[in-house]
CSV table of C-alpha atoms in Angstrom, one decimal:
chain,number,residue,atom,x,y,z
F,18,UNK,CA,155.7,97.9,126.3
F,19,UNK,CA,156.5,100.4,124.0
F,20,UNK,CA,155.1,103.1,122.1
F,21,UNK,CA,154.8,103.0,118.1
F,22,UNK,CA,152.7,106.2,117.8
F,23,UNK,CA,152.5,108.8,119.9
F,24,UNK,CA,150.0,111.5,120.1
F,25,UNK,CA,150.8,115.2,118.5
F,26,UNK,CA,150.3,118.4,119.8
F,27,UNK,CA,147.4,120.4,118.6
F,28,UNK,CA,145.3,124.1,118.3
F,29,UNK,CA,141.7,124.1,118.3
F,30,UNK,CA,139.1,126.5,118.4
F,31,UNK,CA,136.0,127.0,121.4
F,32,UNK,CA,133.4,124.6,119.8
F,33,UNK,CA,135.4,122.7,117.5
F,34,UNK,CA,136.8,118.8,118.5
F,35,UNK,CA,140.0,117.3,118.6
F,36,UNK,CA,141.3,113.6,118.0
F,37,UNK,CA,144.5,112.4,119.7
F,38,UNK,CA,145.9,108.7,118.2
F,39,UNK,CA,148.6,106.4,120.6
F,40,UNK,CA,150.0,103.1,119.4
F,41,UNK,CA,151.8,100.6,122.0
F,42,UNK,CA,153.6,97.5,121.0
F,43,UNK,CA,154.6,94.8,123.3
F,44,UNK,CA,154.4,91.3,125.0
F,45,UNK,CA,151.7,90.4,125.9
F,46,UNK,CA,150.0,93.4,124.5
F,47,UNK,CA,149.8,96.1,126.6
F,48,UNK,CA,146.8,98.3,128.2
F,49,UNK,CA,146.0,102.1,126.9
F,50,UNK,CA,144.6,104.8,129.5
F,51,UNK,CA,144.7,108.2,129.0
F,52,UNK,CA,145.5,111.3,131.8
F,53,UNK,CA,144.7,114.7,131.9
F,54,UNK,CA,146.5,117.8,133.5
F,55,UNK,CA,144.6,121.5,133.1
F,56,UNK,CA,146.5,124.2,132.4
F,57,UNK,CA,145.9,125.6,136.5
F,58,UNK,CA,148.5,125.2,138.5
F,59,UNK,CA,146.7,123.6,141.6
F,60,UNK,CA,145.3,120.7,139.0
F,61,UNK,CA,146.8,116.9,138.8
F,62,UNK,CA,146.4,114.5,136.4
F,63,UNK,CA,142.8,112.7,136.5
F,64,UNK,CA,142.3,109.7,133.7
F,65,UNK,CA,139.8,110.3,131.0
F,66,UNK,CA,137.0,107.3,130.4
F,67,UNK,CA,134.2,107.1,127.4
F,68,UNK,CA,131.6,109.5,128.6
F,69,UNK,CA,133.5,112.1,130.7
F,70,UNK,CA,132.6,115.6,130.4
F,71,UNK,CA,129.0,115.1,129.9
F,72,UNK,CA,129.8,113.0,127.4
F,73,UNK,CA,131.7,114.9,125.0
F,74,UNK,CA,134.3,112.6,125.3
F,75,UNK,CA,134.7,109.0,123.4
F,76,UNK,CA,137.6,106.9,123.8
F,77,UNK,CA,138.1,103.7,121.1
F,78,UNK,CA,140.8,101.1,121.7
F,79,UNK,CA,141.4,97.8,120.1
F,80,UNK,CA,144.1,95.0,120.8
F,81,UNK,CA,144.6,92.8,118.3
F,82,UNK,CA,148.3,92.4,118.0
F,83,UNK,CA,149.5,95.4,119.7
F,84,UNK,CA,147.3,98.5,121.3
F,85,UNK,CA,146.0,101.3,119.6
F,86,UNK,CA,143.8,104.1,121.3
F,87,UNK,CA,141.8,107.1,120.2
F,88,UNK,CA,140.2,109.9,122.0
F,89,UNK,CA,137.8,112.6,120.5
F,90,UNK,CA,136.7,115.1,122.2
F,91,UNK,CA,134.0,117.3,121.0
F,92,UNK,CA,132.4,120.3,121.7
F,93,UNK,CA,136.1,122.4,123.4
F,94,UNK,CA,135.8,124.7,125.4
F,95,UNK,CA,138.6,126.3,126.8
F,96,UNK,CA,138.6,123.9,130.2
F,97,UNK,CA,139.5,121.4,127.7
F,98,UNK,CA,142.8,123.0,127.3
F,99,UNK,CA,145.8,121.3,129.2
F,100,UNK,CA,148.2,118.0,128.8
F,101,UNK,CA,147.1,115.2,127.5
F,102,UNK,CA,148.9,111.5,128.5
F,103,UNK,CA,149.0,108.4,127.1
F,104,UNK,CA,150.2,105.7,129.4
F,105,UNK,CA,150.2,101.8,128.2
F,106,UNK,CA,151.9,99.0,130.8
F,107,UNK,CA,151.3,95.3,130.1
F,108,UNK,CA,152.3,94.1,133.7
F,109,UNK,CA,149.8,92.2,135.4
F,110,UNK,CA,149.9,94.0,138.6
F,111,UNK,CA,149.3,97.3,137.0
F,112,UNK,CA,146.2,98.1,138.0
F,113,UNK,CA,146.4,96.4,141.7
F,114,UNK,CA,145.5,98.9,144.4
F,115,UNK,CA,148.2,97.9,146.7
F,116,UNK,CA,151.1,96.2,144.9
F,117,UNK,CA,153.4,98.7,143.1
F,118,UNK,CA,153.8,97.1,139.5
F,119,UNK,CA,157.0,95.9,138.6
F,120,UNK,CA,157.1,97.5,135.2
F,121,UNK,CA,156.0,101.4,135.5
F,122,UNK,CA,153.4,103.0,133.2
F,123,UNK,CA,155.1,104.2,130.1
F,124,UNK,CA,153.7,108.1,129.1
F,125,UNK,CA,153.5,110.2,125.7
F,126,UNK,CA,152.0,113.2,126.1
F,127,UNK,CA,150.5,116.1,123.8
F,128,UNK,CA,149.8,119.6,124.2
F,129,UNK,CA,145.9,120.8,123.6
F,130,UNK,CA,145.5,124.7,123.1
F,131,UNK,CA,141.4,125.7,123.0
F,132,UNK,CA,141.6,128.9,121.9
F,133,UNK,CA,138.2,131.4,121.7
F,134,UNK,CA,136.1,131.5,118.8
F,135,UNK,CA,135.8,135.3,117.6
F,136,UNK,CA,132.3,136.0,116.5
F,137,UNK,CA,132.7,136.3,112.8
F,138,UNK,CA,130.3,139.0,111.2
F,139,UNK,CA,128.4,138.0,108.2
F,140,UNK,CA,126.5,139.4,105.9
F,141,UNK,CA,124.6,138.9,102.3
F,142,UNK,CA,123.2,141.5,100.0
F,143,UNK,CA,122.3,141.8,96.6
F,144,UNK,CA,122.6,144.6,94.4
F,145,UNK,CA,123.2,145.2,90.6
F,146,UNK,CA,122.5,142.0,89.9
F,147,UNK,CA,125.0,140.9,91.9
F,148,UNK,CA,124.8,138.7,95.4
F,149,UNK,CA,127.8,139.6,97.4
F,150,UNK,CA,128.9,137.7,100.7
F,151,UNK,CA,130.8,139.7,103.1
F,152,UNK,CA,132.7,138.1,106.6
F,153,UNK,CA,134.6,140.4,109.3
F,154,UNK,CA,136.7,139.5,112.2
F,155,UNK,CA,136.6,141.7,115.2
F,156,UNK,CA,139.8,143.9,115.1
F,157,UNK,CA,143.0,143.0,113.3
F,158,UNK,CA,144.8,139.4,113.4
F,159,UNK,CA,148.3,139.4,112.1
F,160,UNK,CA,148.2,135.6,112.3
F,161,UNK,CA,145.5,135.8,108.8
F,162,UNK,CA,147.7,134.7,106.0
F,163,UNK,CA,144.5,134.5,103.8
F,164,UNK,CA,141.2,133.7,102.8
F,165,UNK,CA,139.2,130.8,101.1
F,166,UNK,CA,135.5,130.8,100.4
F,167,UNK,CA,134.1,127.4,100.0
F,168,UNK,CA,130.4,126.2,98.8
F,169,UNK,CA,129.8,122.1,100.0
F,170,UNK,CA,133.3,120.6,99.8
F,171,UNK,CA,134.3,123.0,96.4
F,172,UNK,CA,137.1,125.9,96.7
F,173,UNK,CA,135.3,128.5,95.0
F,174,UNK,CA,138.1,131.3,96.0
F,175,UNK,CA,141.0,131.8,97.6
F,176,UNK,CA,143.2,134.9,97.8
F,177,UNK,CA,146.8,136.1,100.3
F,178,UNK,CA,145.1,139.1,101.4
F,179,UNK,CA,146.1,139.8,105.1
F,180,UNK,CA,142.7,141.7,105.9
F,181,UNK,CA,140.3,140.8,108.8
F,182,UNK,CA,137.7,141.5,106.0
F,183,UNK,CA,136.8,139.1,103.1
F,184,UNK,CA,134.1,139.3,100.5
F,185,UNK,CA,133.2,136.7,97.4
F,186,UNK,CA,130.9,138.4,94.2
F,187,UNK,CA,128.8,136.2,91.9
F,188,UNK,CA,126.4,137.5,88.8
F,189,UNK,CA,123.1,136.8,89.5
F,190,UNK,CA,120.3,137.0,92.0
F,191,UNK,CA,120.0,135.2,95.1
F,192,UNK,CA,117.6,132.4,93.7
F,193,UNK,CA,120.3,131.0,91.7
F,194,UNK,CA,122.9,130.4,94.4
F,195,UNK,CA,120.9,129.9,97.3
F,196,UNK,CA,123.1,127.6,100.0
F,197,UNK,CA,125.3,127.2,102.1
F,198,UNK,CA,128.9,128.9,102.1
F,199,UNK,CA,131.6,129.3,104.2
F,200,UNK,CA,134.4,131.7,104.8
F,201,UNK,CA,137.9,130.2,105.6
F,202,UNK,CA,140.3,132.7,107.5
F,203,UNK,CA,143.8,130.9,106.5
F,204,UNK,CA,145.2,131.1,110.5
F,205,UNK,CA,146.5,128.2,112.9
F,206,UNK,CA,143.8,126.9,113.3
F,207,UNK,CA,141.2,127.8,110.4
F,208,UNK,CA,139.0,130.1,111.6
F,209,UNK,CA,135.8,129.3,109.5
F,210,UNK,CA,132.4,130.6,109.5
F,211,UNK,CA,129.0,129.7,107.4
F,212,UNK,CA,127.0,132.4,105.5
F,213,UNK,CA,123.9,131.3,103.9
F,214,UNK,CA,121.9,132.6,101.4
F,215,UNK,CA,118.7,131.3,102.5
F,216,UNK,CA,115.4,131.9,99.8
F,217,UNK,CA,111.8,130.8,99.5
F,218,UNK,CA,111.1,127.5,97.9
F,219,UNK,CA,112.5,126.9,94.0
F,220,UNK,CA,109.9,124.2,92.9
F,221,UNK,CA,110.1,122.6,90.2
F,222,UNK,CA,108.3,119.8,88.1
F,223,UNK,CA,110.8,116.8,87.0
F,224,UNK,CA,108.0,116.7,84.6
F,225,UNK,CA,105.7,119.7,83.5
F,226,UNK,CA,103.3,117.1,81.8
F,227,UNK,CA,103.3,113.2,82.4
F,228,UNK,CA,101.0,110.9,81.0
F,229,UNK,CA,99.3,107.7,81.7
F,230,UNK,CA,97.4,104.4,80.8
F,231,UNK,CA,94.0,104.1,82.4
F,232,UNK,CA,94.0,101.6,85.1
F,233,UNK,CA,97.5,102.2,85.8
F,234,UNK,CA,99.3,104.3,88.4
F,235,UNK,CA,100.1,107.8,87.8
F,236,UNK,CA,103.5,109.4,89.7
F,237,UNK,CA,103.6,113.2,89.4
F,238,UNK,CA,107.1,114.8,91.1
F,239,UNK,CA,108.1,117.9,92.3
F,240,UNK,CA,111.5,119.0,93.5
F,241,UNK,CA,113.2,122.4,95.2
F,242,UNK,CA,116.8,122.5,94.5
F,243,UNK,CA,117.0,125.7,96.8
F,244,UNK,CA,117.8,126.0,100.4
F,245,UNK,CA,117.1,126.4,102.9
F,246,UNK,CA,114.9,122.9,102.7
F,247,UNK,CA,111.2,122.7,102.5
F,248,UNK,CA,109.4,122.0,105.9
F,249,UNK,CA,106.2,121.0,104.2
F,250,UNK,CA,104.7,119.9,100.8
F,251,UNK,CA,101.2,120.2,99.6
F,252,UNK,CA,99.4,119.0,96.5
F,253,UNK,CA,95.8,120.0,95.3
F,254,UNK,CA,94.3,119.9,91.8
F,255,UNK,CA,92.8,122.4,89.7
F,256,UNK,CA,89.0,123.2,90.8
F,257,UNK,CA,89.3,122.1,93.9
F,258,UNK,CA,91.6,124.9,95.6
F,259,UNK,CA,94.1,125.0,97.8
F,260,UNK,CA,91.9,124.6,100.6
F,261,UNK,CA,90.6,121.4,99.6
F,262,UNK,CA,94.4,119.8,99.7
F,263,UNK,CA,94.6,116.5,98.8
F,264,UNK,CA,95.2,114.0,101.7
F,265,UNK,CA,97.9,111.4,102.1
F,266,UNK,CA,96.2,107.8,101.9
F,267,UNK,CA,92.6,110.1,100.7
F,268,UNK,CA,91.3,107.4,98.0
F,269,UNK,CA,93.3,106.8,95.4
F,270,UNK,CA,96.1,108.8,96.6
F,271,UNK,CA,99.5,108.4,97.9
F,272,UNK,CA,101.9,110.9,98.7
F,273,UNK,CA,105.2,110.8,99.7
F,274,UNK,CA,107.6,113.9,100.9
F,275,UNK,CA,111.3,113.9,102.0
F,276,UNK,CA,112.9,116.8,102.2
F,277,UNK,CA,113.3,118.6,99.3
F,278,UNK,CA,111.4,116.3,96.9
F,279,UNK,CA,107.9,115.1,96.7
F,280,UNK,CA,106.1,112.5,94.8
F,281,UNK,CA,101.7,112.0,94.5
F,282,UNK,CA,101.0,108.3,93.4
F,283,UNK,CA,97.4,108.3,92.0
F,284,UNK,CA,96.2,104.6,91.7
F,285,UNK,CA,93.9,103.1,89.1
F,286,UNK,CA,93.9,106.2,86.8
F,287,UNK,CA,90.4,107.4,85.4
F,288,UNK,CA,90.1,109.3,82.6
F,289,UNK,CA,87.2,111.4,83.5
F,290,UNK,CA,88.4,112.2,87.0
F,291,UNK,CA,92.3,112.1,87.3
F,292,UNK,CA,92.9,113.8,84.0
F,293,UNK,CA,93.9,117.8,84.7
F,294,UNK,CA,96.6,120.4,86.1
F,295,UNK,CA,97.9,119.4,89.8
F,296,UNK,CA,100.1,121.8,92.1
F,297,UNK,CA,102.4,120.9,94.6
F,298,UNK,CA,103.0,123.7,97.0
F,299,UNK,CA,106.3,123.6,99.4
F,300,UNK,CA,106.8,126.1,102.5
F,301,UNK,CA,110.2,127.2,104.2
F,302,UNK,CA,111.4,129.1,106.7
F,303,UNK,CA,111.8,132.2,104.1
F,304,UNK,CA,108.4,131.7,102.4
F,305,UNK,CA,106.3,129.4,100.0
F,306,UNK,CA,106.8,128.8,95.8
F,307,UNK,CA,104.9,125.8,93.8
F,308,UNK,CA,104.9,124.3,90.5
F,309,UNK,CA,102.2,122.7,87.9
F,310,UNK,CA,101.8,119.3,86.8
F,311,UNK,CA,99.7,118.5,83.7
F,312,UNK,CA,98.3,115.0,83.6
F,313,UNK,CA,97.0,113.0,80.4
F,314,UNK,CA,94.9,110.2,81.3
F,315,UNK,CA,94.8,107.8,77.9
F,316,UNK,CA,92.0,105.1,77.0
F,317,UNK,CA,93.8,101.4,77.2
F,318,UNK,CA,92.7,101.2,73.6
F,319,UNK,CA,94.9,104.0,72.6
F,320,UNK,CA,97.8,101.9,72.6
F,321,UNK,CA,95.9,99.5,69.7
F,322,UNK,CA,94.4,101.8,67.5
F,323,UNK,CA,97.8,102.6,65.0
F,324,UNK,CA,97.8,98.3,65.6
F,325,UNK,CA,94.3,97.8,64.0
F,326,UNK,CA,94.8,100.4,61.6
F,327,UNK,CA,98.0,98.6,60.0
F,328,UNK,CA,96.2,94.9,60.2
F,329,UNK,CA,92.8,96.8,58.3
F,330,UNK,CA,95.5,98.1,55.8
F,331,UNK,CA,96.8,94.6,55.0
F,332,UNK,CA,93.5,93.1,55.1
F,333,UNK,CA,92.7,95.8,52.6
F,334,UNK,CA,95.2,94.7,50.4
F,335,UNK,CA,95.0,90.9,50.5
F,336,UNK,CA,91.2,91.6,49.4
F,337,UNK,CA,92.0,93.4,46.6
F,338,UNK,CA,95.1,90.8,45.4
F,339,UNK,CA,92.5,88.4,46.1
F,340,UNK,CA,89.4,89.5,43.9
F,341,UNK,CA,92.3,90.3,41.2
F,342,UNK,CA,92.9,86.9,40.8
F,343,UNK,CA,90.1,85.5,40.8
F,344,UNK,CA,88.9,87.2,37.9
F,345,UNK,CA,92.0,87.3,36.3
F,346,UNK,CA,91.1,85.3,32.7
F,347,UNK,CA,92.5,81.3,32.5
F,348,UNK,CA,94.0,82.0,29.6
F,349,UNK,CA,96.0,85.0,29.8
F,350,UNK,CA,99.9,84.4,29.6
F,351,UNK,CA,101.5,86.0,32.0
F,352,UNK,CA,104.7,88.1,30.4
């Protein structure tokens, strides 16, 4: 046996995980284990399975061809630190508990370093029409050899300052830019740390007036594009308050709500009931916000009247073309 790929030394932080890869070639294809050493000096090597450490650990091998093996471990903490081995044999006696194989484990190892998170202070504020996000590390780190401020998966900044102290401006007020960010402290490894601007509900109407045909089904949507996400939705109609809220599967209606979007389904529209201003209400952690609906029930007729008014206009006509013919004189030559 022999090893193709070998697993690399790495630093991670309290709380973060790490992912070692091993690759073993040989004939027939040989078995994977992996061994751990702490970093105390009394400690010997004890072999890793899927599960260990309360589970934070997950091992994934295939063979198929030669051997490949992966361990993640999530969650670090700083008992994770230590030496990590990768030993693959193929002999057939190699796991016998009394015959000493003829062929001896082969090892790679790799180095883990679980360093302490510092605690990051964050902070939002808005002022001058302005929303600026602000993130500090405790005392100074001559490792920092910058910053970078992300938003999702986008770079939105990134600078060379040296400073244990990082701020990011935008124009605006905190109901435009409402998410989540993140501050990136360019060290080895990243030290990151989220900041969110968190606001009450931003609803919105994908349609501030929808119509329908009477008999059909009406679908009136709402949506909050904010964060953090709504916990609950609520619709009601004008005149009947928000008291009276309408019901999910309550006669004629149907409402469903995931997240940040809701949608009411109002079956067999009538004109004389359905037809009015609805509300859907949506509640967060930071507070509440809503939106209007208008909806236009329209007769099943509606659709025909411009139709009967064109065939009455040609009927119109062919009357008249008609009645001019027939009393046009026999004898009249035509020019």
């Amino acid at each position: 046996a022999g090893f193709i790929k070998s697993p690399l030394s790495q630093k991670r932080l309290t709380q973060d995980s790490v992912e070692l890869y091993c690759e073993a070639i040989g004939n027939p294809i040989p078995e994977i284990q992996w061994w751990f050493e702490g970093n105390d000096p009394n400690e010997t090597y004890a072999q890793l399975w899927d599960g260990a450490r309360q589970d934070r650990v997950k091992i994934n091998a295939t063979y198929n061809l030669h051997s490949t093996s992966t361990i993640y471990i999530a969650n670090l903490t700083s008992d994770d630190s230590g030496t990590y081995e990768c030993r693959a044999s193929n002999d057939p006696d190699r796991n016998h508990l009394s015959k000493s194989p003829k062929v001896k484990w082969i090892r790679s190892q790799a180095n883990v370093f679980v360093i302490e998170r510092p605690d990051i202070k964050v902070n939002v504020t808005e002022a001058s029409g302005k929303v600026i996000l602000t993130c500090e590390i405790p005392g100074p780190d001559s490792s920092i050899k910058g910053h970078k401020w992300m938003h999702g998966d986008k770079i939105i900044h990134t600078d060379t300052e040296t400073t244990a102290f990082t701020s990011y401006t935008m124009e605006g007020k905190m109901e435009e830019h409402s998410g989540v960010y993140e501050c990136v402290y360019l060290t080895s490894p990243e030290i990151k740390e989220q900041v969110n601007i968190s606001v009450a509900p931003q609803v919105m109407a994908y349609k501030k007036s929808e119509h329908g045909n009477e008999g059909d089904t009406g679908v009136l949507t709402c949506k909050n594009p904010s964060f953090p996400p709504v916990e609950s939705w609520i619709w009601y109609k004008d005149g009947q308050g928000v008291s009276a809220a309408i019901a999910n599967g309550s006669g004629r209606y149907i409402i469903k709500s995931s997240g940040n979007k809701t949608e009411l389904r109002i079956l067999k529209l009538n004109i004389e009931e359905d037809t009015g201003d609805y509300h859907c209400n949506a509640t967060n952690s930071r507070g509440t916000g809503g939106a209007t609906v208008n909806l236009r029930v329209r007769s099943r007729l509606a659709a025909l009247w411009p139709f009967l008014g064109i065939v009455a206009e040609v009927l119109v006509l062919v009357t008249i073309i008609f009645i001019y013919e027939k009393r046009r004189k026999p004898d009249e030559v035509l020019d």
